GROMACS .gro file of C-alpha atoms in nm:
model
  333
    1MET     CA    1  -1.974  -2.128  -1.115
    2LEU     CA    2  -1.674  -1.902  -1.026
    3SER     CA    3  -1.384  -2.081  -1.005
    4ILE     CA    4  -1.241  -1.934  -0.700
    5ALA     CA    5  -0.885  -2.046  -0.581
    6HIS     CA    6  -0.817  -1.947  -0.187
    7GLN     CA    7  -0.425  -1.831  -0.020
    8GLN     CA    8  -0.455  -1.816   0.342
    9LEU     CA    9  -0.179  -1.741   0.576
   10SER     CA   10  -0.110  -1.732   0.891
   11ARG     CA   11   0.104  -1.603   1.163
   12ILE     CA   12   0.153  -1.464   1.509
   13MET     CA   13   0.271  -1.167   1.584
   14ARG     CA   14   0.622  -1.107   1.763
   15PRO     CA   15   0.770  -0.835   1.925
   16ASP     CA   16   0.954  -0.710   1.592
   17ASP     CA   17   0.692  -0.672   1.379
   18ALA     CA   18   0.540  -0.434   1.671
   19ASN     CA   19   0.604  -0.014   1.788
   20ILE     CA   20   0.656   0.005   2.132
   21VAL     CA   21   0.334   0.017   2.300
   22GLY     CA   22   0.288  -0.337   2.120
   23ASN     CA   23   0.037  -0.184   1.819
   24VAL     CA   24   0.110  -0.427   1.526
   25HIS     CA   25   0.364  -0.226   1.218
   26GLY     CA   26   0.084  -0.112   0.912
   27GLY     CA   27   0.391  -0.265   0.719
   28THR     CA   28   0.407  -0.574   0.879
   29ILE     CA   29   0.065  -0.645   0.821
   30LEU     CA   30   0.050  -0.524   0.432
   31LYS     CA   31   0.421  -0.736   0.372
   32MET     CA   32   0.186  -1.061   0.481
   33ILE     CA   33  -0.122  -0.993   0.251
   34GLU     CA   34   0.112  -0.906  -0.030
   35GLU     CA   35   0.317  -1.276   0.027
   36ALA     CA   36  -0.034  -1.405   0.004
   37GLY     CA   37  -0.149  -1.254  -0.237
   38GLY     CA   38   0.179  -1.307  -0.435
   39ILE     CA   39   0.171  -1.695  -0.410
   40ILE     CA   40  -0.178  -1.684  -0.508
   41SER     CA   41  -0.166  -1.477  -0.818
   42THR     CA   42   0.137  -1.664  -0.982
   43ARG     CA   43  -0.002  -2.023  -0.862
   44HIS     CA   44  -0.295  -1.917  -1.067
   45CYS     CA   45  -0.072  -1.795  -1.363
   46ASN     CA   46   0.135  -2.113  -1.418
   47THR     CA   47  -0.154  -2.341  -1.411
   48GLN     CA   48  -0.104  -2.298  -1.774
   49SER     CA   49   0.176  -2.439  -2.010
   50GLY     CA   50   0.419  -2.232  -2.204
   51ASP     CA   51   0.698  -2.001  -1.992
   52ARG     CA   52   0.708  -2.002  -1.611
   53CYS     CA   53   0.626  -1.704  -1.468
   54VAL     CA   54   0.579  -1.459  -1.146
   55ALA     CA   55   0.318  -1.262  -1.031
   56ALA     CA   56   0.446  -0.887  -0.997
   57LEU     CA   57   0.275  -0.589  -0.781
   58ALA     CA   58   0.097  -0.310  -0.997
   59ARG     CA   59  -0.105  -0.145  -0.773
   60VAL     CA   60  -0.288  -0.182  -0.402
   61GLU     CA   61  -0.590  -0.024  -0.329
   62ARG     CA   62  -0.713   0.193  -0.143
   63THR     CA   63  -0.648  -0.045   0.192
   64ASP     CA   64  -0.821   0.085   0.571
   65PHE     CA   65  -0.705  -0.063   0.912
   66LEU     CA   66  -0.995  -0.110   1.087
   67HIS     CA   67  -0.832  -0.228   1.430
   68PRO     CA   68  -0.520  -0.291   1.524
   69MET     CA   69  -0.379  -0.585   1.532
   70LEU     CA   70  -0.117  -0.691   1.889
   71ILE     CA   71   0.169  -0.861   1.988
   72GLY     CA   72   0.072  -1.277   2.088
   73GLU     CA   73  -0.237  -1.226   1.849
   74VAL     CA   74  -0.236  -1.464   1.512
   75ALA     CA   75  -0.297  -1.376   1.179
   76HIS     CA   76  -0.429  -1.513   0.939
   77VAL     CA   77  -0.426  -1.335   0.586
   78SER     CA   78  -0.700  -1.464   0.347
   79ALA     CA   79  -0.650  -1.408  -0.082
   80GLU     CA   80  -0.853  -1.475  -0.359
   81LEU     CA   81  -0.873  -1.421  -0.695
   82THR     CA   82  -1.203  -1.234  -0.784
   83TYR     CA   83  -1.143  -1.137  -1.153
   84THR     CA   84  -0.840  -1.170  -1.470
   85SER     CA   85  -0.788  -0.888  -1.766
   86ARG     CA   86  -0.553  -1.002  -2.051
   87HIS     CA   87  -0.253  -0.931  -1.857
   88SER     CA   88  -0.353  -0.891  -1.501
   89VAL     CA   89  -0.511  -1.072  -1.218
   90GLU     CA   90  -0.749  -0.910  -0.882
   91VAL     CA   91  -0.674  -1.060  -0.556
   92GLN     CA   92  -0.898  -0.966  -0.252
   93VAL     CA   93  -0.740  -0.992   0.059
   94ASN     CA   94  -0.896  -1.035   0.453
   95VAL     CA   95  -0.653  -1.013   0.744
   96MET     CA   96  -0.834  -1.101   1.079
   97ALA     CA   97  -0.678  -1.168   1.450
   98GLU     CA   98  -0.709  -1.402   1.642
   99ASN     CA   99  -0.673  -1.376   1.963
  100ILE     CA  100  -0.557  -1.795   2.151
  101LEU     CA  101  -0.664  -1.703   2.447
  102THR     CA  102  -0.987  -1.566   2.426
  103GLY     CA  103  -1.078  -1.760   2.072
  104SER     CA  104  -1.227  -1.323   1.997
  105LYS     CA  105  -1.169  -1.297   1.575
  106LYS     CA  106  -1.196  -0.908   1.447
  107VAL     CA  107  -1.166  -0.800   1.106
  108THR     CA  108  -0.794  -0.609   1.135
  109ASN     CA  109  -0.743  -0.515   0.719
  110LYS     CA  110  -0.919  -0.597   0.364
  111ALA     CA  111  -0.769  -0.535   0.047
  112THR     CA  112  -0.759  -0.533  -0.330
  113LEU     CA  113  -0.497  -0.568  -0.541
  114TRP     CA  114  -0.324  -0.625  -0.841
  115TYR     CA  115  -0.062  -0.806  -0.984
  116VAL     CA  116   0.083  -0.831  -1.364
  117PRO     CA  117   0.299  -1.211  -1.449
  118PHE     CA  118   0.631  -1.119  -1.581
  119SER     CA  119   0.828  -1.478  -1.777
  120LEU     CA  120   1.099  -1.626  -1.590
  121GLN     CA  121   1.282  -1.658  -1.913
  122ASN     CA  122   1.288  -1.276  -2.019
  123VAL     CA  123   1.195  -1.027  -1.697
  124ASP     CA  124   1.043  -0.736  -1.968
  125LYS     CA  125   0.782  -1.057  -2.129
  126ILE     CA  126   0.427  -1.039  -1.956
  127ILE     CA  127   0.235  -1.363  -1.993
  128GLU     CA  128  -0.112  -1.406  -2.014
  129VAL     CA  129  -0.307  -1.506  -1.818
  130PRO     CA  130  -0.544  -1.761  -1.741
  131GLN     CA  131  -0.933  -1.704  -1.751
  132ILE     CA  132  -1.164  -1.726  -1.443
  133GLU     CA  133  -1.489  -1.828  -1.525
  134TYR     CA  134  -1.736  -1.608  -1.354
  135ALA     CA  135  -2.123  -1.663  -1.122
  136SER     CA  136  -2.248  -1.414  -1.347
  137PRO     CA  137  -2.185  -1.183  -1.657
  138GLU     CA  138  -2.208  -0.927  -1.371
  139GLN     CA  139  -1.957  -1.033  -1.205
  140GLU     CA  140  -1.761  -1.039  -1.450
  141GLU     CA  141  -1.845  -0.716  -1.597
  142GLU     CA  142  -1.839  -0.546  -1.165
  143GLY     CA  143  -1.460  -0.636  -1.211
  144LYS     CA  144  -1.425  -0.497  -1.532
  145LYS     CA  145  -1.561  -0.151  -1.454
  146ARG     CA  146  -1.218  -0.157  -1.134
  147TYR     CA  147  -0.949  -0.292  -1.359
  148GLU     CA  148  -1.051  -0.028  -1.602
  149ALA     CA  149  -1.101   0.269  -1.314
  150GLN     CA  150  -0.762   0.152  -1.135
  151LYS     CA  151  -0.577   0.172  -1.490
  152MET     CA  152  -0.687   0.474  -1.524
  153GLU     CA  153  -0.620   0.596  -1.142
  154ARG     CA  154  -0.241   0.452  -1.254
  155LEU     CA  155  -0.187   0.660  -1.568
  156GLU     CA  156  -0.309   1.033  -1.402
  157THR     CA  157  -0.086   0.930  -1.019
  158LYS     CA  158   0.231   0.859  -1.313
  159GLU     CA  159   0.173   1.276  -1.367
  160ARG     CA  160   0.313   1.299  -1.024
  161ASN     CA  161   0.648   1.167  -1.055
  162GLY     CA  162   0.869   1.471  -1.081
  163GLU     CA  163   0.839   1.541  -0.788
  164ALA     CA  164   1.072   1.524  -0.532
  165ILE     CA  165   1.179   1.538  -0.151
  166ILE     CA  166   1.376   1.892  -0.080
  167PRO     CA  167   1.567   1.904   0.283
  168VAL     CA  168   1.510   2.195   0.487
  169ILE     CA  169   1.756   2.381   0.690
  170SER     CA  170   1.657   2.438   1.050
  171PRO     CA  171   1.305   2.391   1.012
  172GLU     CA  172   1.032   2.583   1.195
  173GLU     CA  173   0.760   2.276   1.459
  174TYR     CA  174   0.529   2.126   1.340
  175THR     CA  175   0.607   2.305   0.970
  176VAL     CA  176   0.644   2.022   0.629
  177GLY     CA  177   1.005   2.059   0.646
  178PHE     CA  178   1.041   1.947   1.058
  179SER     CA  179   0.883   1.608   0.973
  180GLN     CA  180   0.963   1.501   0.641
  181SER     CA  181   1.201   1.173   0.642
  182SER     CA  182   1.420   0.962   0.399
  183LEU     CA  183   1.566   0.566   0.452
  184ILE     CA  184   1.800   0.428   0.233
  185HIS     CA  185   1.832   0.042   0.142
  186LEU     CA  186   2.042  -0.154   0.022
  187VAL     CA  187   1.835  -0.396  -0.171
  188GLY     CA  188   1.957  -0.788  -0.105
  189PRO     CA  189   1.835  -1.099  -0.198
  190SER     CA  190   1.658  -1.131   0.080
  191ASP     CA  191   1.437  -0.857  -0.041
  192CYS     CA  192   1.374  -1.020  -0.404
  193THR     CA  193   1.144  -1.226  -0.573
  194LEU     CA  194   1.276  -1.554  -0.807
  195HIS     CA  195   1.373  -1.243  -1.119
  196GLY     CA  196   1.567  -1.061  -0.857
  197PHE     CA  197   1.309  -0.740  -0.837
  198VAL     CA  198   1.186  -0.654  -0.458
  199HIS     CA  199   0.920  -0.823  -0.344
  200GLY     CA  200   0.593  -0.566  -0.319
  201GLY     CA  201   0.635  -0.634   0.043
  202VAL     CA  202   0.913  -0.543   0.109
  203THR     CA  203   0.883  -0.229  -0.060
  204MET     CA  204   0.528  -0.128   0.156
  205LYS     CA  205   0.655  -0.220   0.509
  206LEU     CA  206   1.004   0.047   0.377
  207MET     CA  207   0.705   0.298   0.295
  208ASP     CA  208   0.517   0.254   0.574
  209GLU     CA  209   0.814   0.257   0.842
  210VAL     CA  210   0.969   0.607   0.648
  211ALA     CA  211   0.518   0.747   0.638
  212GLY     CA  212   0.589   0.629   1.047
  213ILE     CA  213   0.806   0.850   1.142
  214VAL     CA  214   0.654   1.144   1.001
  215ALA     CA  215   0.430   1.112   1.174
  216ALA     CA  216   0.586   1.018   1.502
  217ARG     CA  217   0.806   1.381   1.447
  218HIS     CA  218   0.510   1.551   1.384
  219CYS     CA  219   0.269   1.474   1.656
  220LYS     CA  220   0.542   1.293   1.907
  221THR     CA  221   0.306   1.051   2.047
  222ASN     CA  222   0.213   0.713   1.988
  223ILE     CA  223   0.053   0.673   1.594
  224VAL     CA  224  -0.084   0.369   1.392
  225THR     CA  225  -0.171   0.329   1.078
  226ALA     CA  226  -0.545   0.405   0.976
  227SER     CA  227  -0.576   0.360   0.571
  228VAL     CA  228  -0.304   0.328   0.281
  229ASP     CA  229  -0.429   0.497  -0.043
  230ALA     CA  230  -0.366   0.335  -0.387
  231ILE     CA  231  -0.016   0.252  -0.378
  232ASN     CA  232   0.086   0.280  -0.730
  233PHE     CA  233   0.406  -0.008  -0.875
  234HIS     CA  234   0.545   0.215  -1.122
  235ARG     CA  235   0.903   0.005  -1.262
  236LYS     CA  236   1.020  -0.227  -1.122
  237ILE     CA  237   1.331  -0.236  -0.897
  238LYS     CA  238   1.635  -0.477  -0.920
  239LYS     CA  239   1.858  -0.625  -0.659
  240GLY     CA  240   2.199  -0.416  -0.562
  241CYS     CA  241   1.972  -0.044  -0.630
  242VAL     CA  242   1.953   0.199  -0.392
  243VAL     CA  243   1.594   0.215  -0.279
  244THR     CA  244   1.538   0.651  -0.097
  245VAL     CA  245   1.262   0.616   0.059
  246SER     CA  246   1.140   0.983   0.144
  247GLY     CA  247   0.818   1.121   0.325
  248ARG     CA  248   0.649   1.454   0.374
  249MET     CA  249   0.306   1.576   0.528
  250THR     CA  250   0.131   1.666   0.314
  251PHE     CA  251  -0.243   1.738   0.539
  252THR     CA  252  -0.419   1.766   0.866
  253SER     CA  253  -0.764   1.749   0.979
  254ASN     CA  254  -0.845   1.738   1.356
  255LYS     CA  255  -0.691   1.308   1.378
  256SER     CA  256  -0.576   1.236   1.065
  257MET     CA  257  -0.263   1.300   0.899
  258GLU     CA  258  -0.176   1.207   0.582
  259ILE     CA  259   0.181   1.120   0.409
  260GLU     CA  260   0.243   1.124   0.081
  261VAL     CA  261   0.587   0.904   0.078
  262PHE     CA  262   0.800   0.840  -0.291
  263VAL     CA  263   1.062   0.513  -0.320
  264ASP     CA  264   1.346   0.628  -0.552
  265ALA     CA  265   1.579   0.340  -0.698
  266ASP     CA  266   1.972   0.427  -0.793
  267PRO     CA  267   2.131   0.134  -0.999
  268LEU     CA  268   2.448   0.044  -0.808
  269VAL     CA  269   2.586  -0.143  -1.146
  270GLU     CA  270   2.363  -0.043  -1.387
  271THR     CA  271   2.469   0.353  -1.384
  272ALA     CA  272   2.371   0.477  -1.720
  273LYS     CA  273   2.000   0.419  -1.643
  274GLY     CA  274   1.979   0.653  -1.328
  275LYS     CA  275   1.764   0.680  -1.068
  276TYR     CA  276   1.416   0.663  -1.122
  277ARG     CA  277   1.073   0.697  -0.917
  278ALA     CA  278   0.946   0.331  -0.862
  279VAL     CA  279   0.667   0.329  -0.661
  280SER     CA  280   0.461   0.654  -0.495
  281ALA     CA  281   0.154   0.654  -0.227
  282PHE     CA  282  -0.010   0.829   0.051
  283PHE     CA  283  -0.036   0.672   0.361
  284THR     CA  284  -0.325   0.878   0.669
  285TYR     CA  285  -0.178   0.828   1.054
  286ILE     CA  286  -0.357   0.893   1.393
  287SER     CA  287  -0.267   0.974   1.714
  288LEU     CA  288  -0.275   0.797   2.022
  289ASP     CA  289  -0.292   0.807   2.385
  290LYS     CA  290  -0.175   0.545   2.676
  291ASP     CA  291  -0.555   0.441   2.622
  292GLY     CA  292  -0.542   0.369   2.268
  293LYS     CA  293  -0.815   0.688   2.216
  294PRO     CA  294  -0.737   0.888   1.942
  295LEU     CA  295  -0.593   1.252   1.934
  296PRO     CA  296  -0.569   1.581   1.832
  297VAL     CA  297  -0.366   1.600   1.656
  298PRO     CA  298  -0.116   1.967   1.621
  299THR     CA  299  -0.249   2.172   1.241
  300LEU     CA  300  -0.006   2.126   0.975
  301LYS     CA  301   0.228   2.538   0.893
  302LEU     CA  302   0.183   2.571   0.555
  303GLU     CA  303   0.517   2.792   0.426
  304THR     CA  304   0.533   2.758   0.051
  305GLN     CA  305   0.275   2.747  -0.262
  306GLU     CA  306   0.360   2.441  -0.277
  307GLU     CA  307   0.318   2.302  -0.007
  308LYS     CA  308  -0.065   2.478   0.030
  309LYS     CA  309  -0.151   2.336  -0.289
  310ARG     CA  310  -0.047   1.964  -0.179
  311PHE     CA  311  -0.303   2.070   0.127
  312GLU     CA  312  -0.570   2.112  -0.101
  313GLU     CA  313  -0.576   1.831  -0.244
  314GLY     CA  314  -0.498   1.634   0.028
  315LYS     CA  315  -0.874   1.797   0.160
  316VAL     CA  316  -1.039   1.693  -0.093
  317ARG     CA  317  -0.923   1.324  -0.058
  318TYR     CA  318  -0.995   1.308   0.294
  319LEU     CA  319  -1.354   1.485   0.293
  320HIS     CA  320  -1.383   1.212  -0.042
  321THR     CA  321  -1.325   0.929   0.170
  322LYS     CA  322  -1.535   1.061   0.454
  323ALA     CA  323  -1.781   1.106   0.223
  324LYS     CA  324  -1.772   0.740   0.162
  325ARG     CA  325  -1.772   0.622   0.413
  326GLN     CA  326  -2.087   0.727   0.546
  327ALA     CA  327  -2.275   0.657   0.279
  328GLU     CA  328  -2.153   0.266   0.349
  329GLN     CA  329  -2.293   0.336   0.661
  330GLU     CA  330  -2.565   0.470   0.614
  331ARG     CA  331  -2.593   0.198   0.320
  332GLN     CA  332  -2.575  -0.066   0.622
  333GLN     CA  333  -2.815   0.004   0.857
   0.00000   0.00000   0.00000
């Protein structure tokens, strides 16, 4: 029998969780997802004797925002351990929105997260993970396949880490330079784990804010997060660092926008270490009218060969996701 551990968090959505039309920010939901995942994985990794540890977020698989969540609804975030390797934990999370006036419920998000446990005594020491029991060998084998796939994708993503977003003087409307945006944040104690490193959920919330600004600048309408491609946490961010979160438009379809987001950390005290790329991801947004219906997205104007290359890469990701979604819908019929 699979040794299942569950964790559930619930919280009512307040006005400061949402945008100006009442849709809860995708970053707020991502932060709650990470909190639930962090609790369940840390708790599991401390069920054995030896060093006490805290599980750090290493990767978030593609996450789709299935339905919008609104102010006044209660978010129920449920997390479950589904696979363990020697040094990592897979957590699957479901998010449900409940209207407490009518009793209606809807699933808004499903996410898969990977955590790595680090010793509290030595922050560079990775702790061995207690293994869970599986209902069948097939279930364990499926988990192993997911683990190997995410490991390979993390290595491929690191190859992009040298790229930077350069400011553009007097950019033309609907170009990459016109909508690209950055946010600077000083990491404080409230942002951090017991180790003194930034919570993954805090980082994801900042990334979603920047991506949302890019999307809003491009189409000048109400925008919402539609999905987040895999978020890779390459290096930890320490308390006292200044983080620069930068976003740029990479692809537009008729009704969606893909935004690439980088997080760079700059230590204020340990300056010898220099600035480094900590996190990267692709966010997808859609444009909505006042009734919440999708609007056409202005076509992205491409000015350089690099922009054209990124656009074609984004198109491949878009078509791959579209084909995968259609295949899933056919299987369900």
